[in-house]
Each structure stands twice: as structure tokens, then as C-alpha cells.
Coordinates of C-alpha atoms in Angstrom, one line a residue:
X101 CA -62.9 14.8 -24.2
X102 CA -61.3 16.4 -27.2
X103 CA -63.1 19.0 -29.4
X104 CA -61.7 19.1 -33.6
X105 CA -63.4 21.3 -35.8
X106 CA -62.2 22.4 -39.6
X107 CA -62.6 25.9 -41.3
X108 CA -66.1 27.6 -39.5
X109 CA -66.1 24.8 -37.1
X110 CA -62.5 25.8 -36.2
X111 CA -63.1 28.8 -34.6
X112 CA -65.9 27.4 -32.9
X113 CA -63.7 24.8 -31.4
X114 CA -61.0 27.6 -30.3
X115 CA -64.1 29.6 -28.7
X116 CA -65.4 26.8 -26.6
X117 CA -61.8 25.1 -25.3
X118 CA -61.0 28.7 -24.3
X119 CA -64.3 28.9 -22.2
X120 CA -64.0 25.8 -21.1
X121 CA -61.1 24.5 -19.1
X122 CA -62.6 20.5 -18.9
X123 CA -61.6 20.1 -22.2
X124 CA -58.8 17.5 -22.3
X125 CA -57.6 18.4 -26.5
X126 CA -58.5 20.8 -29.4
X127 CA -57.8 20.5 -32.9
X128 CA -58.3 23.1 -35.0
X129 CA -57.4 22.6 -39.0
X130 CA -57.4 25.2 -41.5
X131 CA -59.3 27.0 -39.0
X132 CA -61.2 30.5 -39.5
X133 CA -60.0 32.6 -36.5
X134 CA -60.0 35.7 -37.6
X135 CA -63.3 37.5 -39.3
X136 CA -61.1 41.0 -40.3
X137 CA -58.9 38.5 -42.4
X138 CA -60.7 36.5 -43.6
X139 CA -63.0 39.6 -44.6
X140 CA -60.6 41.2 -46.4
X141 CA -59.4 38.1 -48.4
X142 CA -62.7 37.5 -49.3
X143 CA -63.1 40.8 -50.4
X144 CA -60.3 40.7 -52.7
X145 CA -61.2 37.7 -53.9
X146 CA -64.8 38.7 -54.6
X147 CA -64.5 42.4 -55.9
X148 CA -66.0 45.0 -55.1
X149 CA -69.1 44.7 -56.8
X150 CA -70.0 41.2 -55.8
X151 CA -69.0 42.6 -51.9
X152 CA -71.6 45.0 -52.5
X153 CA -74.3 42.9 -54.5
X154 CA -73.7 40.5 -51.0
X155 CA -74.2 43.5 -48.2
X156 CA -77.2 44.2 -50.2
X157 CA -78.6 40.5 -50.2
X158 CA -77.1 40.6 -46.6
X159 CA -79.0 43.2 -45.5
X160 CA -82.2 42.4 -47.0
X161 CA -82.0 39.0 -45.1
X162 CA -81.9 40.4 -42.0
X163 CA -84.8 42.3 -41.8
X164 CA -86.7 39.7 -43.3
X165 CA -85.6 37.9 -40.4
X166 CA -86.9 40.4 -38.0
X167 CA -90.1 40.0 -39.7
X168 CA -90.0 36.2 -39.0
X169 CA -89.9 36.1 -43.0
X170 CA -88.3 33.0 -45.2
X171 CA -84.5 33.6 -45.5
X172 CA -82.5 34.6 -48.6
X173 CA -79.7 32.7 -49.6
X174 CA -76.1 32.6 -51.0
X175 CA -74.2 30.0 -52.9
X176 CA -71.7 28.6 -50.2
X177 CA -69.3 28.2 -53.1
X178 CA -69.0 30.2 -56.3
X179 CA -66.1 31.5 -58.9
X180 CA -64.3 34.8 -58.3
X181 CA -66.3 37.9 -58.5
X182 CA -69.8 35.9 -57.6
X183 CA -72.3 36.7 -55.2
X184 CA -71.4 33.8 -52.5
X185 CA -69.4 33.1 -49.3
X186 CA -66.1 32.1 -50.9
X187 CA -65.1 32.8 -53.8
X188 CA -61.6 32.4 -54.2
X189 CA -60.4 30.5 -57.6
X190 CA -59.8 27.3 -55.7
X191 CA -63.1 27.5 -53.9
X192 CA -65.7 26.1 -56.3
X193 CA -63.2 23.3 -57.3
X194 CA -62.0 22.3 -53.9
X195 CA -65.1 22.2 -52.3
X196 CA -67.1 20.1 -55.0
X197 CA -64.2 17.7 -54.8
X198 CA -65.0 16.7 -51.1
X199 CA -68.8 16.3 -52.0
X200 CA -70.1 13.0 -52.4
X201 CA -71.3 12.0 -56.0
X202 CA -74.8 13.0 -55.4
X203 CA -75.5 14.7 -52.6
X204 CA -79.1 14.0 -52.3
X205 CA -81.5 17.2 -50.6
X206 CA -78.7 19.4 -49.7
X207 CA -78.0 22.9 -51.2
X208 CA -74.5 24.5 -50.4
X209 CA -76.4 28.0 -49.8
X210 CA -76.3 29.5 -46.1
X211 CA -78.4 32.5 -44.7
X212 CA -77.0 35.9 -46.7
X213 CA -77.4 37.9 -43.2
X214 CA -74.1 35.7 -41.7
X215 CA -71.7 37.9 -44.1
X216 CA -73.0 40.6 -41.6
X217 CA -71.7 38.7 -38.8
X218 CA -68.0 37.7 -40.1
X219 CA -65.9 40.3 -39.7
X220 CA -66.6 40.6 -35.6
X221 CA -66.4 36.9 -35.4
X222 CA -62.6 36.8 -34.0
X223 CA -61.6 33.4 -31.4
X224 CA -58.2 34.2 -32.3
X225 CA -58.3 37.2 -29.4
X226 CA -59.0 33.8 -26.4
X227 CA -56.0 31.4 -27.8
X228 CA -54.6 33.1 -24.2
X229 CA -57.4 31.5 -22.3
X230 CA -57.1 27.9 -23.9
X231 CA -55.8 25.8 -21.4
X232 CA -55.7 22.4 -22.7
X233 CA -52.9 21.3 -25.8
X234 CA -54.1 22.7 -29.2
X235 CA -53.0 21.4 -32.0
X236 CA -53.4 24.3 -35.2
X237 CA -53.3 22.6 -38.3
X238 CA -52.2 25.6 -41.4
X239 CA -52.4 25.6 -44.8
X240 CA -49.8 28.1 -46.2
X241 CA -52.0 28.7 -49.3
X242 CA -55.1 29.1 -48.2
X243 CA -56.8 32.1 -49.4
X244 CA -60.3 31.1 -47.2
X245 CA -59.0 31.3 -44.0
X246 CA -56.0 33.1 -43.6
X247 CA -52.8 31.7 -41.9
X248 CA -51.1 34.0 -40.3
X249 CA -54.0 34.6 -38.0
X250 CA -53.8 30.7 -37.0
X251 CA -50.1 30.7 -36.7
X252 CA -50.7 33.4 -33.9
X253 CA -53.2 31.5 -32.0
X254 CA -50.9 28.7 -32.1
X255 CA -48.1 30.9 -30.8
X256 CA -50.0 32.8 -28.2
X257 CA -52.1 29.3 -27.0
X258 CA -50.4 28.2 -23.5
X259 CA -49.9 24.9 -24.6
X260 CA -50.1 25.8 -28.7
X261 CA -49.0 23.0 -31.2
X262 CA -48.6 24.3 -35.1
X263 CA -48.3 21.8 -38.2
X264 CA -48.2 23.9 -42.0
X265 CA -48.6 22.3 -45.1
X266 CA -47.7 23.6 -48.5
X267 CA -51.7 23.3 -50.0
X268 CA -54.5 25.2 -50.1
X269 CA -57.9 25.3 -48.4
X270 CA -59.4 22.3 -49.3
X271 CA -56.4 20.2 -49.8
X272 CA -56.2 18.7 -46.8
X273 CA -59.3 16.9 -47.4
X274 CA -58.4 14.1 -49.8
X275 CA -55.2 12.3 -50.7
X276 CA -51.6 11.8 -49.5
X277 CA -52.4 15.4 -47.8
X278 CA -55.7 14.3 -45.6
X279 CA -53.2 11.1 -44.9
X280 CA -50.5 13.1 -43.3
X281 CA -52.9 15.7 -41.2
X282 CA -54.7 12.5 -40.0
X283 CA -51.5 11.2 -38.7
X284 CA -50.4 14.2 -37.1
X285 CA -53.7 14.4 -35.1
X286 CA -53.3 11.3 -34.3
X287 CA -50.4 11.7 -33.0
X288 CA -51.1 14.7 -31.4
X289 CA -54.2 12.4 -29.8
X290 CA -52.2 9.9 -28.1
X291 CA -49.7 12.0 -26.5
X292 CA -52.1 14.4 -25.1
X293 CA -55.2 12.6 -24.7
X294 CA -54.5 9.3 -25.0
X295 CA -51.3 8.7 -22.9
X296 CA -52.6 11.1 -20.1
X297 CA -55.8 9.3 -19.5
X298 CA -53.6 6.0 -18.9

């Protein structure tokens, strides 16, 4: 079985191969590894007024939650210095790109309380205890997710595999640029997967 995950989903991939040594291949692309990082890019990206208008909104959530009260949401998506989860300039832009047309009952928005819960969230420190091939899939310009963070876990990963590309965050999703990565984890598949099943 092989486990691919994207962004979030990344580092969830990473967590789960490294506690779990009957996973055959991981994939991780563009992946968030690192919650310092990406905590203080997303500060810098935000400012300092929307990081504090989102601690407030954060904290408000989460006792509400210990109440068993509704939740209080932020925009997944939003323009620099806006109260939401990633705000860099390519954010908005990139991520309505990948939407379908009309994406019918669904609001980008998550639970405000997770911003609590990012900057402790940190896979990267188990790449050491993933023993099956990993394949880490960087973006050199992405402001989201770090890279250098995922460069390490591809470095420090027994069997660590690294392909960069020259985009951002959410170019890999469309285009010649989702063509390539698709190949290369196909690739990356067959030889590891694939040809060892055989």
C-alpha cells in the first residue's frame, strides 16, 4: 500500500509511514512538515494584526468548543493581511484556480481553534523513523509550506527521494507543472511499489 498526501495531508502522510512500518510507499508533495515554519511565514505573510485578530477568533473557538457550542470559522483562503489560514499573495488566486466552477455546499472555512494547534504540529522530527521509500515533492517558491523543512525530511528519511520545482504552492496543481509531478510519482510508483510487488 502506498500513502500520498499534498500540503496538510502531507504531513499526515509523513506521521503515519513513520509509525507504521507496513507501508510499502509515501508521497508527500508540497507537504506541511513543519508548524514553526510554516507559522512564521504565515505570520509574515498575514501581519501582525490579522495574527492577532486570528489568536483572538482562535481562542474564542476553543472554549466554545469546550462548551460543546457551534464553531467559529476562518476563510481557508484570503489576501495578505486578512483574517484566514493562508494568506500569502498567491494564496487566494492559486487556490480558487484548482476549485471546480461551482462548487456546490462547500465553504473554504475551517475551525479558527486549529491555528492554535499549528505551530506544535511538526512530522518533520519522524522522517528518521520512515522506513519505506518517500518520495518529497518541493516547491522552491512556496510561501505555504516552507521548503527547506521538506528538503530535510527528504534528506534525513532512510530511504528519502527529493524532486523541486521552480513554482509556488499551488502550481503543481494544474498544467505542464501537475504533468511533470504526476510523472515523477509515477515513476517513483513503479520502481518502488510496483516493480517490488512483481
Amino acid at each position: 500500500m502506498a500513502l500520498w498526501g499534498t500540503s496538510f495531508g502531507g504531513g499526515h502522510v509523513l506521521a503515519t509511514a513513520a509509525a507504521n512500518p507496513r507501508i510499502g510507499a509515501a508521497i508527500i508533495q508540497n507537504p506541511f512538515v513543519d508548524g514553526r515554519a510554516a507559522a512564521a511565514a504565515a505570520m509574515r505573510s498575514a501581519g501582525r494584526v490579522a495574527t492577532y485578530r486570528l489568536a483572538v477568533r482562535a481562542l474564542r473557538d476553543a472554549l466554545r468548543a469546550r462548551r460543546g457550542r457551534d464553531p467559529i470559522y476562518v476563510d481557508l483562503v484570503g489576501e495578505p493581511g486578512t483574517v484566514a489560514m493562508m494568506t500569502t499573495p498567491d494564496a487566494r488566486a492559486g487556490f480558487e484556480a484548482i476549485l471546480p466552477p461551482d462548487p456546490i455546499g462547500w465553504e473554504p472555512a475551517v475551525a479558527a481553534r486549529i491555528a492554535l494547534h499549528l505551530r506544535s504540529d511538526r512530522p518533520a522530527t519522524k522522517a528518521d523513523q520512515v522506513t519505506c521509500p518517500l518520495l518529497v515533492n518541493v516547491c522552491d517558491h512556496d510561501a505555504i509550506t516552507p521548503p527547506d523543512p521538506a528538503i530535510r525530511v527528504a534528506e534525513e528519511a532512510p530511504r528519502g527521494e527529493l524532486s523541486r520545482y521552480p513554482i509556488g504552492h499551488f502550481d503543481l496543481f494544474a498544467g505542464e507543472w501537475l504533468n511533470r509531478v504526476c510523472a515523477d510519482q509515477i515513476a517513483f510508483l513503479r520502481s518502488n511499489l510496483i516493480a517490488v510487488a512483481q
